[in-house]
PDB file of C-alpha atoms in Angstrom:
ATOM      1  CA  MET F   1       6.309  14.200 -25.212  1.00 47.00           C
ATOM      2  CA  ASN F   2       5.159  17.511 -26.701  1.00 55.00           C
ATOM      3  CA  THR F   3       1.487  17.409 -25.699  1.00 68.00           C
ATOM      4  CA  LYS F   4       0.174  20.708 -24.346  1.00 88.00           C
ATOM      5  CA  ILE F   5      -1.530  20.010 -21.010  1.00 95.00           C
ATOM      6  CA  ASN F   6      -4.727  21.952 -20.388  1.00 97.00           C
ATOM      7  CA  LYS F   7      -6.925  19.428 -18.633  1.00 98.00           C
ATOM      8  CA  ILE F   8      -6.095  16.370 -16.517  1.00 98.00           C
ATOM      9  CA  ALA F   9      -7.998  13.597 -14.761  1.00 98.00           C
ATOM     10  CA  VAL F  10      -7.248  11.651 -11.601  1.00 98.00           C
ATOM     11  CA  LEU F  11      -8.401   8.213 -10.423  1.00 98.00           C
ATOM     12  CA  THR F  12      -7.718   5.719  -7.641  1.00 97.00           C
ATOM     13  CA  SER F  13      -7.431   2.019  -8.395  1.00 95.00           C
ATOM     14  CA  GLY F  14      -6.770  -1.276  -6.632  1.00 90.00           C
ATOM     15  CA  GLY F  15      -6.885  -1.615  -2.861  1.00 90.00           C
ATOM     16  CA  ASP F  16      -7.632   1.587  -0.975  1.00 93.00           C
ATOM     17  CA  SER F  17      -5.103   3.051   1.437  1.00 95.00           C
ATOM     18  CA  PRO F  18      -5.237   5.874   4.007  1.00 96.00           C
ATOM     19  CA  GLY F  19      -3.975   9.069   2.402  1.00 97.00           C
ATOM     20  CA  MET F  20      -5.446   8.550  -1.057  1.00 98.00           C
ATOM     21  CA  ASN F  21      -7.867  11.417  -0.428  1.00 98.00           C
ATOM     22  CA  ALA F  22      -4.963  13.655   0.555  1.00 98.00           C
ATOM     23  CA  ALA F  23      -3.241  12.770  -2.722  1.00 98.00           C
ATOM     24  CA  ILE F  24      -6.381  13.545  -4.762  1.00 98.00           C
ATOM     25  CA  ARG F  25      -6.677  16.871  -2.911  1.00 98.00           C
ATOM     26  CA  ALA F  26      -3.074  17.764  -3.757  1.00 98.00           C
ATOM     27  CA  VAL F  27      -3.534  16.862  -7.425  1.00 98.00           C
ATOM     28  CA  VAL F  28      -6.693  18.958  -7.730  1.00 98.00           C
ATOM     29  CA  ARG F  29      -5.259  21.972  -5.944  1.00 98.00           C
ATOM     30  CA  ASN F  30      -1.976  21.945  -7.847  1.00 98.00           C
ATOM     31  CA  ALA F  31      -3.987  21.684 -11.059  1.00 98.00           C
ATOM     32  CA  ALA F  32      -5.925  24.809 -10.043  1.00 97.00           C
ATOM     33  CA  PHE F  33      -2.704  26.532  -8.975  1.00 97.00           C
ATOM     34  CA  SER F  34      -1.228  25.723 -12.398  1.00 97.00           C
ATOM     35  CA  ASN F  35      -4.347  26.889 -14.302  1.00 97.00           C
ATOM     36  CA  LEU F  36      -5.343  23.391 -15.376  1.00 98.00           C
ATOM     37  CA  GLU F  37      -8.819  21.915 -15.411  1.00 97.00           C
ATOM     38  CA  CYS F  38      -9.216  18.665 -13.498  1.00 98.00           C
ATOM     39  CA  ASP F  39     -11.754  15.839 -13.551  1.00 98.00           C
ATOM     40  CA  GLY F  40     -12.084  13.021 -11.067  1.00 98.00           C
ATOM     41  CA  ILE F  41     -12.967   9.525 -12.244  1.00 98.00           C
ATOM     42  CA  TYR F  42     -15.090   7.321  -9.997  1.00 97.00           C
ATOM     43  CA  ARG F  43     -14.258   3.607  -9.542  1.00 96.00           C
ATOM     44  CA  GLY F  44     -10.843   3.612 -11.171  1.00 96.00           C
ATOM     45  CA  PHE F  45     -10.325   2.156 -14.635  1.00 97.00           C
ATOM     46  CA  GLN F  46     -13.845   0.716 -14.626  1.00 97.00           C
ATOM     47  CA  GLY F  47     -15.277   4.191 -14.159  1.00 97.00           C
ATOM     48  CA  LEU F  48     -13.005   5.431 -16.920  1.00 97.00           C
ATOM     49  CA  ILE F  49     -14.591   2.881 -19.250  1.00 97.00           C
ATOM     50  CA  GLU F  50     -18.120   3.652 -18.034  1.00 96.00           C
ATOM     51  CA  ASN F  51     -17.661   7.429 -18.316  1.00 96.00           C
ATOM     52  CA  GLU F  52     -18.040   8.222 -14.594  1.00 97.00           C
ATOM     53  CA  PHE F  53     -16.403  11.647 -14.525  1.00 97.00           C
ATOM     54  CA  VAL F  54     -16.879  14.607 -12.191  1.00 97.00           C
ATOM     55  CA  GLU F  55     -15.407  18.100 -12.409  1.00 97.00           C
ATOM     56  CA  LEU F  56     -13.168  18.891  -9.452  1.00 98.00           C
ATOM     57  CA  GLY F  57     -11.947  22.208  -8.112  1.00 96.00           C
ATOM     58  CA  PRO F  58     -10.242  23.388  -4.919  1.00 95.00           C
ATOM     59  CA  ARG F  59     -13.528  23.477  -2.970  1.00 95.00           C
ATOM     60  CA  SER F  60     -14.524  20.017  -4.256  1.00 95.00           C
ATOM     61  CA  VAL F  61     -11.770  18.486  -2.140  1.00 97.00           C
ATOM     62  CA  LYS F  62     -12.208  20.426   1.094  1.00 96.00           C
ATOM     63  CA  ASN F  63     -12.340  18.496   4.376  1.00 96.00           C
ATOM     64  CA  ILE F  64     -11.050  15.218   2.893  1.00 97.00           C
ATOM     65  CA  ILE F  65      -7.392  15.267   3.943  1.00 97.00           C
ATOM     66  CA  ASN F  66      -8.308  13.559   7.225  1.00 97.00           C
ATOM     67  CA  ARG F  67     -10.541  10.894   5.689  1.00 96.00           C
ATOM     68  CA  GLY F  68      -9.378   7.333   5.045  1.00 95.00           C
ATOM     69  CA  GLY F  69     -10.216   5.419   1.889  1.00 94.00           C
ATOM     70  CA  THR F  70     -10.892   7.284  -1.341  1.00 96.00           C
ATOM     71  CA  PHE F  71     -13.932   9.418  -2.074  1.00 97.00           C
ATOM     72  CA  LEU F  72     -13.470   8.649  -5.771  1.00 97.00           C
ATOM     73  CA  LYS F  73     -13.877   4.977  -4.848  1.00 95.00           C
ATOM     74  CA  SER F  74     -11.909   2.114  -6.334  1.00 93.00           C
ATOM     75  CA  ALA F  75     -12.618  -1.056  -8.290  1.00 88.00           C
ATOM     76  CA  ARG F  76     -10.947  -3.918 -10.101  1.00 87.00           C
ATOM     77  CA  SER F  77     -11.597  -3.817 -13.832  1.00 91.00           C
ATOM     78  CA  LYS F  78     -11.527  -6.910 -16.019  1.00 92.00           C
ATOM     79  CA  ASP F  79     -12.812  -4.785 -18.904  1.00 94.00           C
ATOM     80  CA  PHE F  80      -9.651  -2.656 -18.799  1.00 95.00           C
ATOM     81  CA  MET F  81      -7.611  -5.799 -19.434  1.00 94.00           C
ATOM     82  CA  THR F  82      -9.130  -5.956 -22.933  1.00 96.00           C
ATOM     83  CA  LYS F  83      -8.152  -3.828 -25.933  1.00 96.00           C
ATOM     84  CA  GLU F  84     -11.815  -2.973 -26.454  1.00 96.00           C
ATOM     85  CA  GLY F  85     -12.159  -1.735 -22.887  1.00 97.00           C
ATOM     86  CA  ARG F  86      -9.045   0.416 -23.121  1.00 97.00           C
ATOM     87  CA  GLN F  87     -10.235   1.863 -26.435  1.00 98.00           C
ATOM     88  CA  LYS F  88     -13.493   2.900 -24.815  1.00 97.00           C
ATOM     89  CA  ALA F  89     -11.575   4.434 -21.913  1.00 98.00           C
ATOM     90  CA  TYR F  90      -9.429   6.440 -24.310  1.00 98.00           C
ATOM     91  CA  ASP F  91     -12.451   7.612 -26.280  1.00 98.00           C
ATOM     92  CA  ASN F  92     -14.050   8.859 -23.052  1.00 98.00           C
ATOM     93  CA  LEU F  93     -10.945  10.850 -22.173  1.00 98.00           C
ATOM     94  CA  LYS F  94     -10.820  12.414 -25.618  1.00 97.00           C
ATOM     95  CA  SER F  95     -14.533  13.277 -25.566  1.00 97.00           C
ATOM     96  CA  ARG F  96     -13.879  15.343 -22.427  1.00 97.00           C
ATOM     97  CA  ASN F  97     -10.722  16.925 -23.879  1.00 97.00           C
ATOM     98  CA  ILE F  98      -8.535  15.387 -21.196  1.00 98.00           C
ATOM     99  CA  ASP F  99      -4.852  15.567 -22.091  1.00 97.00           C
ATOM    100  CA  ALA F 100      -3.260  13.529 -19.289  1.00 98.00           C
ATOM    101  CA  LEU F 101      -4.067  11.103 -16.507  1.00 98.00           C
ATOM    102  CA  ILE F 102      -2.845  10.650 -12.924  1.00 98.00           C
ATOM    103  CA  VAL F 103      -3.418   7.220 -11.369  1.00 98.00           C
ATOM    104  CA  ILE F 104      -3.104   6.497  -7.650  1.00 98.00           C
ATOM    105  CA  GLY F 105      -2.589   2.853  -6.688  1.00 96.00           C
ATOM    106  CA  GLY F 106      -0.147  -0.058  -6.603  1.00 94.00           C
ATOM    107  CA  ASP F 107       1.710  -2.217  -9.093  1.00 91.00           C
ATOM    108  CA  GLY F 108      -1.452  -3.550 -10.726  1.00 93.00           C
ATOM    109  CA  THR F 109      -2.623   0.001 -11.320  1.00 96.00           C
ATOM    110  CA  PHE F 110       0.742   0.969 -12.791  1.00 96.00           C
ATOM    111  CA  THR F 111       0.773  -2.104 -15.025  1.00 95.00           C
ATOM    112  CA  GLY F 112      -2.582  -1.148 -16.541  1.00 96.00           C
ATOM    113  CA  ALA F 113      -1.527   2.485 -16.865  1.00 96.00           C
ATOM    114  CA  SER F 114       1.701   1.529 -18.629  1.00 96.00           C
ATOM    115  CA  VAL F 115      -0.141  -0.581 -21.207  1.00 96.00           C
ATOM    116  CA  PHE F 116      -2.657   2.245 -21.741  1.00 97.00           C
ATOM    117  CA  ASN F 117       0.140   4.767 -22.242  1.00 96.00           C
ATOM    118  CA  LYS F 118       1.956   2.607 -24.785  1.00 95.00           C
ATOM    119  CA  GLU F 119      -1.212   1.954 -26.785  1.00 96.00           C
ATOM    120  CA  PHE F 120      -2.548   5.510 -26.956  1.00 96.00           C
ATOM    121  CA  ASP F 121       0.439   7.702 -26.074  1.00 94.00           C
ATOM    122  CA  ILE F 122      -1.520   9.631 -23.458  1.00 96.00           C
ATOM    123  CA  PRO F 123       0.689  11.102 -20.706  1.00 97.00           C
ATOM    124  CA  ILE F 124       0.243   9.202 -17.429  1.00 98.00           C
ATOM    125  CA  ILE F 125       1.838   9.695 -14.007  1.00 98.00           C
ATOM    126  CA  GLY F 126       1.505   7.179 -11.173  1.00 98.00           C
ATOM    127  CA  VAL F 127       1.268   7.910  -7.459  1.00 98.00           C
ATOM    128  CA  PRO F 128       2.072   4.933  -5.170  1.00 97.00           C
ATOM    129  CA  GLY F 129      -0.872   4.261  -2.871  1.00 96.00           C
ATOM    130  CA  THR F 130      -0.654   0.894  -1.108  1.00 94.00           C
ATOM    131  CA  ILE F 131      -0.226  -0.090   2.529  1.00 94.00           C
ATOM    132  CA  ASP F 132       2.253  -2.875   1.639  1.00 91.00           C
ATOM    133  CA  ASN F 133       5.123  -0.473   0.793  1.00 93.00           C
ATOM    134  CA  ASP F 134       6.148  -2.913  -1.934  1.00 90.00           C
ATOM    135  CA  ILE F 135       6.675  -0.545  -4.873  1.00 94.00           C
ATOM    136  CA  ASN F 136      10.229  -0.331  -6.144  1.00 94.00           C
ATOM    137  CA  GLY F 137      11.823   3.114  -6.441  1.00 94.00           C
ATOM    138  CA  THR F 138      10.141   4.848  -3.510  1.00 96.00           C
ATOM    139  CA  ASP F 139      11.080   4.667   0.157  1.00 95.00           C
ATOM    140  CA  PHE F 140       7.448   4.892   1.245  1.00 96.00           C
ATOM    141  CA  THR F 141       4.015   4.393  -0.262  1.00 97.00           C
ATOM    142  CA  ILE F 142       0.877   6.259   0.777  1.00 98.00           C
ATOM    143  CA  GLY F 143      -0.955   4.428   3.568  1.00 97.00           C
ATOM    144  CA  TYR F 144       1.970   2.375   4.835  1.00 96.00           C
ATOM    145  CA  ASP F 145       2.692   4.508   7.904  1.00 97.00           C
ATOM    146  CA  THR F 146      -0.967   4.578   8.937  1.00 97.00           C
ATOM    147  CA  ALA F 147      -1.230   0.808   8.549  1.00 96.00           C
ATOM    148  CA  LEU F 148       1.847   0.355  10.736  1.00 96.00           C
ATOM    149  CA  ASN F 149       0.335   2.480  13.475  1.00 96.00           C
ATOM    150  CA  THR F 150      -2.942   0.556  13.247  1.00 96.00           C
ATOM    151  CA  VAL F 151      -1.129  -2.767  13.584  1.00 95.00           C
ATOM    152  CA  VAL F 152       1.028  -1.652  16.506  1.00 95.00           C
ATOM    153  CA  GLU F 153      -2.017  -0.322  18.362  1.00 95.00           C
ATOM    154  CA  ALA F 154      -3.827  -3.632  17.831  1.00 94.00           C
ATOM    155  CA  ILE F 155      -0.848  -5.709  18.973  1.00 93.00           C
ATOM    156  CA  ASP F 156      -0.462  -3.564  22.093  1.00 92.00           C
ATOM    157  CA  LYS F 157      -4.032  -4.455  23.028  1.00 92.00           C
ATOM    158  CA  ILE F 158      -3.559  -8.121  22.210  1.00 90.00           C
ATOM    159  CA  ARG F 159      -0.473  -8.225  24.415  1.00 87.00           C
ATOM    160  CA  ASP F 160      -2.564  -7.134  27.398  1.00 86.00           C
ATOM    161  CA  THR F 161      -4.690 -10.256  26.967  1.00 82.00           C
ATOM    162  CA  ALA F 162      -1.693 -12.474  26.194  1.00 79.00           C
ATOM    163  CA  SER F 163       0.016 -11.391  29.418  1.00 78.00           C
ATOM    164  CA  SER F 164      -3.138 -11.752  31.518  1.00 77.00           C
ATOM    165  CA  HIS F 165      -3.764 -15.328  30.408  1.00 74.00           C
ATOM    166  CA  ASP F 166      -0.228 -16.605  29.641  1.00 75.00           C
ATOM    167  CA  ARG F 167      -1.081 -17.099  25.980  1.00 80.00           C
ATOM    168  CA  LEU F 168       0.822 -17.252  22.719  1.00 86.00           C
ATOM    169  CA  PHE F 169      -0.789 -15.090  20.057  1.00 89.00           C
ATOM    170  CA  LEU F 170      -0.167 -15.368  16.322  1.00 92.00           C
ATOM    171  CA  VAL F 171      -1.137 -12.061  14.730  1.00 94.00           C
ATOM    172  CA  GLU F 172      -1.503 -12.070  10.943  1.00 94.00           C
ATOM    173  CA  VAL F 173      -0.872  -8.802   9.111  1.00 94.00           C
ATOM    174  CA  MET F 174      -1.068  -7.935   5.420  1.00 91.00           C
ATOM    175  CA  GLY F 175       1.911  -8.615   3.203  1.00 85.00           C
ATOM    176  CA  ARG F 176       1.442 -11.396   0.669  1.00 81.00           C
ATOM    177  CA  ASP F 177       4.773 -10.728  -1.031  1.00 80.00           C
ATOM    178  CA  ALA F 178       6.398  -8.133   1.225  1.00 85.00           C
ATOM    179  CA  GLY F 179       7.238  -8.243   4.908  1.00 88.00           C
ATOM    180  CA  ASP F 180       7.583  -4.517   5.614  1.00 91.00           C
ATOM    181  CA  ILE F 181       4.427  -4.269   7.732  1.00 94.00           C
ATOM    182  CA  ALA F 182       5.210  -7.405   9.711  1.00 93.00           C
ATOM    183  CA  LEU F 183       8.874  -6.556  10.284  1.00 93.00           C
ATOM    184  CA  ASN F 184       8.428  -2.941  11.312  1.00 94.00           C
ATOM    185  CA  SER F 185       5.262  -3.418  13.369  1.00 95.00           C
ATOM    186  CA  GLY F 186       6.791  -6.485  14.996  1.00 94.00           C
ATOM    187  CA  ILE F 187       9.796  -4.495  16.169  1.00 94.00           C
ATOM    188  CA  GLY F 188       7.614  -1.559  17.180  1.00 94.00           C
ATOM    189  CA  ALA F 189       5.254  -3.756  19.207  1.00 93.00           C
ATOM    190  CA  GLY F 190       7.989  -5.873  20.782  1.00 91.00           C
ATOM    191  CA  ALA F 191       7.034  -9.171  19.143  1.00 90.00           C
ATOM    192  CA  GLU F 192       8.979 -12.246  20.161  1.00 86.00           C
ATOM    193  CA  GLU F 193       9.082 -13.547  16.574  1.00 87.00           C
ATOM    194  CA  ILE F 194       8.370 -12.079  13.143  1.00 90.00           C
ATOM    195  CA  LEU F 195       7.596 -14.281  10.131  1.00 89.00           C
ATOM    196  CA  ILE F 196       7.938 -12.725   6.672  1.00 88.00           C
ATOM    197  CA  PRO F 197       7.859 -13.989   3.053  1.00 83.00           C
ATOM    198  CA  GLU F 198      11.446 -12.894   2.348  1.00 82.00           C
ATOM    199  CA  GLU F 199      12.949 -15.065   5.097  1.00 79.00           C
ATOM    200  CA  ASN F 200      11.904 -18.687   5.656  1.00 75.00           C
ATOM    201  CA  MET F 201      12.580 -19.142   9.352  1.00 66.00           C
ATOM    202  CA  GLY F 202      11.585 -22.791   9.341  1.00 69.00           C
ATOM    203  CA  VAL F 203       9.455 -24.559  11.914  1.00 77.00           C
ATOM    204  CA  ASP F 204      12.375 -26.068  13.817  1.00 78.00           C
ATOM    205  CA  ARG F 205      13.945 -22.703  14.495  1.00 81.00           C
ATOM    206  CA  LEU F 206      10.565 -21.243  15.438  1.00 82.00           C
ATOM    207  CA  LEU F 207       9.884 -23.997  17.960  1.00 83.00           C
ATOM    208  CA  GLU F 208      13.414 -23.697  19.341  1.00 82.00           C
ATOM    209  CA  SER F 209      12.939 -19.958  19.802  1.00 80.00           C
ATOM    210  CA  LEU F 210       9.628 -20.401  21.605  1.00 81.00           C
ATOM    211  CA  GLN F 211      11.097 -23.071  23.892  1.00 79.00           C
ATOM    212  CA  LYS F 212      14.015 -20.756  24.673  1.00 77.00           C
ATOM    213  CA  SER F 213      11.594 -17.935  25.494  1.00 73.00           C
ATOM    214  CA  ARG F 214       9.645 -20.233  27.800  1.00 72.00           C
ATOM    215  CA  LYS F 215      12.789 -21.291  29.657  1.00 70.00           C
ATOM    216  CA  SER F 216      13.888 -17.663  30.057  1.00 66.00           C
ATOM    217  CA  GLY F 217      10.693 -16.955  31.980  1.00 61.00           C
ATOM    218  CA  LYS F 218       8.387 -15.647  29.273  1.00 66.00           C
ATOM    219  CA  THR F 219       4.884 -16.955  29.861  1.00 59.00           C
ATOM    220  CA  SER F 220       3.270 -15.139  26.932  1.00 66.00           C
ATOM    221  CA  SER F 221       4.489 -14.292  23.467  1.00 83.00           C
ATOM    222  CA  ILE F 222       3.437 -12.453  20.321  1.00 89.00           C
ATOM    223  CA  ILE F 223       4.353 -13.743  16.874  1.00 89.00           C
ATOM    224  CA  VAL F 224       3.665 -11.371  13.981  1.00 92.00           C
ATOM    225  CA  VAL F 225       3.010 -13.279  10.761  1.00 91.00           C
ATOM    226  CA  ALA F 226       2.879 -11.715   7.296  1.00 90.00           C
ATOM    227  CA  GLU F 227       0.097 -13.348   5.276  1.00 86.00           C
ATOM    228  CA  GLY F 228       2.641 -14.499   2.694  1.00 78.00           C
ATOM    229  CA  ASP F 229       4.940 -16.208   5.187  1.00 70.00           C
ATOM    230  CA  GLN F 230       6.295 -19.552   3.997  1.00 67.00           C
ATOM    231  CA  ILE F 231       5.814 -21.577   7.192  1.00 70.00           C
ATOM    232  CA  GLY F 232       2.638 -23.666   7.107  1.00 63.00           C
ATOM    233  CA  LYS F 233      -0.287 -23.583   4.707  1.00 72.00           C
ATOM    234  CA  ASN F 234      -1.880 -20.730   6.642  1.00 84.00           C
ATOM    235  CA  ILE F 235      -1.797 -19.156  10.068  1.00 89.00           C
ATOM    236  CA  THR F 236      -4.398 -21.560  11.461  1.00 88.00           C
ATOM    237  CA  SER F 237      -2.415 -24.642  10.465  1.00 88.00           C
ATOM    238  CA  LEU F 238       0.704 -23.040  11.918  1.00 88.00           C
ATOM    239  CA  ALA F 239      -1.104 -22.404  15.201  1.00 88.00           C
ATOM    240  CA  ASP F 240      -2.277 -26.027  15.309  1.00 89.00           C
ATOM    241  CA  PHE F 241       1.262 -27.250  14.695  1.00 87.00           C
ATOM    242  CA  ILE F 242       2.682 -25.108  17.498  1.00 86.00           C
ATOM    243  CA  GLN F 243      -0.079 -26.182  19.858  1.00 89.00           C
ATOM    244  CA  THR F 244       0.639 -29.849  19.150  1.00 89.00           C
ATOM    245  CA  SER F 245       4.411 -29.429  19.418  1.00 89.00           C
ATOM    246  CA  LEU F 246       4.371 -27.165  22.481  1.00 85.00           C
ATOM    247  CA  PRO F 247       1.286 -28.110  24.535  1.00 85.00           C
ATOM    248  CA  GLU F 248       2.458 -25.906  27.407  1.00 82.00           C
ATOM    249  CA  TYR F 249       1.364 -22.897  25.353  1.00 82.00           C
ATOM    250  CA  GLU F 250      -2.247 -21.851  24.833  1.00 85.00           C
ATOM    251  CA  VAL F 251      -2.153 -20.684  21.217  1.00 88.00           C
ATOM    252  CA  LYS F 252      -4.554 -18.097  19.826  1.00 90.00           C
ATOM    253  CA  VAL F 253      -4.867 -16.538  16.367  1.00 92.00           C
ATOM    254  CA  THR F 254      -5.834 -12.988  15.426  1.00 92.00           C
ATOM    255  CA  VAL F 255      -6.141 -11.913  11.779  1.00 94.00           C
ATOM    256  CA  LEU F 256      -6.167  -8.128  11.530  1.00 93.00           C
ATOM    257  CA  GLY F 257      -7.367  -8.179   7.924  1.00 89.00           C
ATOM    258  CA  HIS F 258      -8.858  -5.062   6.392  1.00 90.00           C
ATOM    259  CA  THR F 259      -8.746  -3.034   9.597  1.00 91.00           C
ATOM    260  CA  GLN F 260      -5.220  -2.215   8.401  1.00 91.00           C
ATOM    261  CA  ARG F 261      -6.574  -0.412   5.356  1.00 91.00           C
ATOM    262  CA  GLY F 262      -8.956   1.886   7.191  1.00 91.00           C
ATOM    263  CA  GLY F 263      -8.752   4.839   9.502  1.00 93.00           C
ATOM    264  CA  SER F 264      -7.735   8.455   9.347  1.00 96.00           C
ATOM    265  CA  PRO F 265      -4.291   8.816   7.734  1.00 97.00           C
ATOM    266  CA  SER F 266      -1.321   9.695   9.915  1.00 97.00           C
ATOM    267  CA  CYS F 267       0.399  13.059   9.608  1.00 98.00           C
ATOM    268  CA  PHE F 268       3.259  11.343   7.777  1.00 98.00           C
ATOM    269  CA  ASP F 269       0.886   9.901   5.163  1.00 98.00           C
ATOM    270  CA  ARG F 270      -0.939  13.213   4.733  1.00 98.00           C
ATOM    271  CA  VAL F 271       2.319  15.035   4.077  1.00 98.00           C
ATOM    272  CA  LEU F 272       3.652  12.268   1.822  1.00 98.00           C
ATOM    273  CA  ALA F 273       0.421  12.168  -0.192  1.00 98.00           C
ATOM    274  CA  SER F 274       0.445  15.942  -0.542  1.00 98.00           C
ATOM    275  CA  ARG F 275       4.028  15.963  -1.806  1.00 98.00           C
ATOM    276  CA  LEU F 276       3.426  13.159  -4.287  1.00 98.00           C
ATOM    277  CA  GLY F 277       0.137  14.610  -5.521  1.00 98.00           C
ATOM    278  CA  VAL F 278       1.759  17.967  -6.184  1.00 98.00           C
ATOM    279  CA  GLY F 279       4.730  16.189  -7.746  1.00 98.00           C
ATOM    280  CA  ALA F 280       2.472  14.270 -10.138  1.00 98.00           C
ATOM    281  CA  VAL F 281       1.040  17.465 -11.635  1.00 98.00           C
ATOM    282  CA  ASP F 282       4.506  19.023 -11.761  1.00 98.00           C
ATOM    283  CA  ALA F 283       5.729  15.976 -13.691  1.00 98.00           C
ATOM    284  CA  LEU F 284       3.057  16.405 -16.347  1.00 97.00           C
ATOM    285  CA  LEU F 285       3.889  20.080 -16.735  1.00 97.00           C
ATOM    286  CA  GLU F 286       7.564  19.150 -17.128  1.00 96.00           C
ATOM    287  CA  GLY F 287       6.678  16.799 -19.991  1.00 96.00           C
ATOM    288  CA  LYS F 288       7.163  13.523 -18.117  1.00 96.00           C
ATOM    289  CA  SER F 289       5.050  10.442 -18.775  1.00 96.00           C
ATOM    290  CA  ASN F 290       4.842   6.741 -17.940  1.00 96.00           C
ATOM    291  CA  VAL F 291       6.594   7.309 -14.620  1.00 97.00           C
ATOM    292  CA  MET F 292       5.767   7.018 -10.939  1.00 98.00           C
ATOM    293  CA  VAL F 293       6.402   9.893  -8.583  1.00 98.00           C
ATOM    294  CA  GLY F 294       8.066   8.607  -5.424  1.00 97.00           C
ATOM    295  CA  ILE F 295      10.136   9.696  -2.456  1.00 97.00           C
ATOM    296  CA  SER F 296      13.795   8.771  -1.969  1.00 95.00           C
ATOM    297  CA  HIS F 297      15.991  10.150   0.806  1.00 94.00           C
ATOM    298  CA  LYS F 298      13.339  12.796   1.475  1.00 94.00           C
ATOM    299  CA  LYS F 299      13.399  14.015  -2.138  1.00 97.00           C
ATOM    300  CA  VAL F 300      10.714  13.631  -4.807  1.00 97.00           C
ATOM    301  CA  VAL F 301      11.895  11.334  -7.601  1.00 98.00           C
ATOM    302  CA  TYR F 302      10.467  10.029 -10.866  1.00 98.00           C
ATOM    303  CA  VAL F 303      10.730   6.302 -11.599  1.00 97.00           C
ATOM    304  CA  PRO F 304       9.782   4.645 -14.923  1.00 96.00           C
ATOM    305  CA  PHE F 305       6.794   2.335 -14.563  1.00 95.00           C
ATOM    306  CA  ASP F 306       8.839  -0.648 -15.759  1.00 94.00           C
ATOM    307  CA  ILE F 307      11.288  -0.232 -12.871  1.00 94.00           C
ATOM    308  CA  ALA F 308       8.550   0.483 -10.317  1.00 94.00           C
ATOM    309  CA  ILE F 309       6.593  -2.603 -11.387  1.00 92.00           C
ATOM    310  CA  ASN F 310       9.314  -5.117 -12.183  1.00 88.00           C
ATOM    311  CA  GLY F 311      12.157  -4.036  -9.928  1.00 76.00           C
ATOM    312  CA  GLN F 312      12.697  -5.901  -6.675  1.00 72.00           C
ATOM    313  CA  LYS F 313      12.408  -3.684  -3.619  1.00 79.00           C
ATOM    314  CA  LYS F 314      14.959  -4.844  -1.068  1.00 80.00           C
ATOM    315  CA  LEU F 315      14.000  -5.480   2.520  1.00 79.00           C
ATOM    316  CA  ASP F 316      16.127  -3.688   5.110  1.00 83.00           C
ATOM    317  CA  THR F 317      18.188  -6.644   6.331  1.00 82.00           C
ATOM    318  CA  ASP F 318      19.538  -4.586   9.219  1.00 89.00           C
ATOM    319  CA  LEU F 319      16.013  -4.559  10.637  1.00 89.00           C
ATOM    320  CA  ILE F 320      16.028  -8.377  10.688  1.00 86.00           C
ATOM    321  CA  ARG F 321      19.177  -8.249  12.814  1.00 87.00           C
ATOM    322  CA  VAL F 322      17.588  -5.646  15.077  1.00 92.00           C
ATOM    323  CA  ALA F 323      14.493  -7.816  15.478  1.00 87.00           C
ATOM    324  CA  ASP F 324      16.614 -10.832  16.453  1.00 83.00           C
ATOM    325  CA  ILE F 325      18.502  -8.842  19.064  1.00 87.00           C
ATOM    326  CA  VAL F 326      15.655  -6.989  20.748  1.00 85.00           C
ATOM    327  CA  SER F 327      13.381 -10.050  20.923  1.00 76.00           C
ATOM    328  CA  THR F 328      15.757 -12.054  23.117  1.00 68.00           C
TER     329      THR F 328
END
């Protein structure tokens, strides 16, 4: 890529995550540091199509590092899935003399960005912003640490009630395809069982474990369930099954839902977002394109979109062993 970069734009797309604002701030300030102009695009790819641009400078992003969500807002865009929509998006970039684009989001965002890059050869860098931590090629994604802390805090409070009333609580956390939140928060909160999409525990083993816990003297238990877990049609049907099979338990269900997405980002996420935002601008200046900027072994790395999107991120199997041991 030989394109001279003078002006860039940044957008956030897909589900919001704590730390996105910190990433935008880092992009804008590194752009200013590097003598580049920078525009923000409201509402992701849909705003790109509808020409919702705003000029951003260092003072435009003051006092946002501590704010959750994204001040540029986010949206799903069916229009961007069409060639006509992408053509309009490209025309809007060219009309504002924008030479390159930085997109903050998850695999869906990177998929759209990759198609856009291949069609119009505009330099694009991705920054992984998703609480699920399910992007291949990076150890952590922006928002994951904050979501973990939110979940652990919630489970700690639920345990108080579980212990007071001798109840079994099923706590559903986000993770349709990845069990990182469930596994790590489950260990951190001392859950008796953790159900994740990557490992089908099976109902027989689950019931056996709960019976064993009851016999060992446990009168209350917490089961952390990733929303994509394979046992039961959903968490409610699973709770009904346990209640029928083990009537000695009083089974309750808590779905944490979108509370996991909100809140002020943790220090870890603020630092991570700052590093990746700076790294995204650096990548453009180094002539890179169609890659995600990630973190691996505490170092900034650049991963092709195809690998980030299509590669399979491996779950830390040692954590499954740890969970089995410490829950006994």
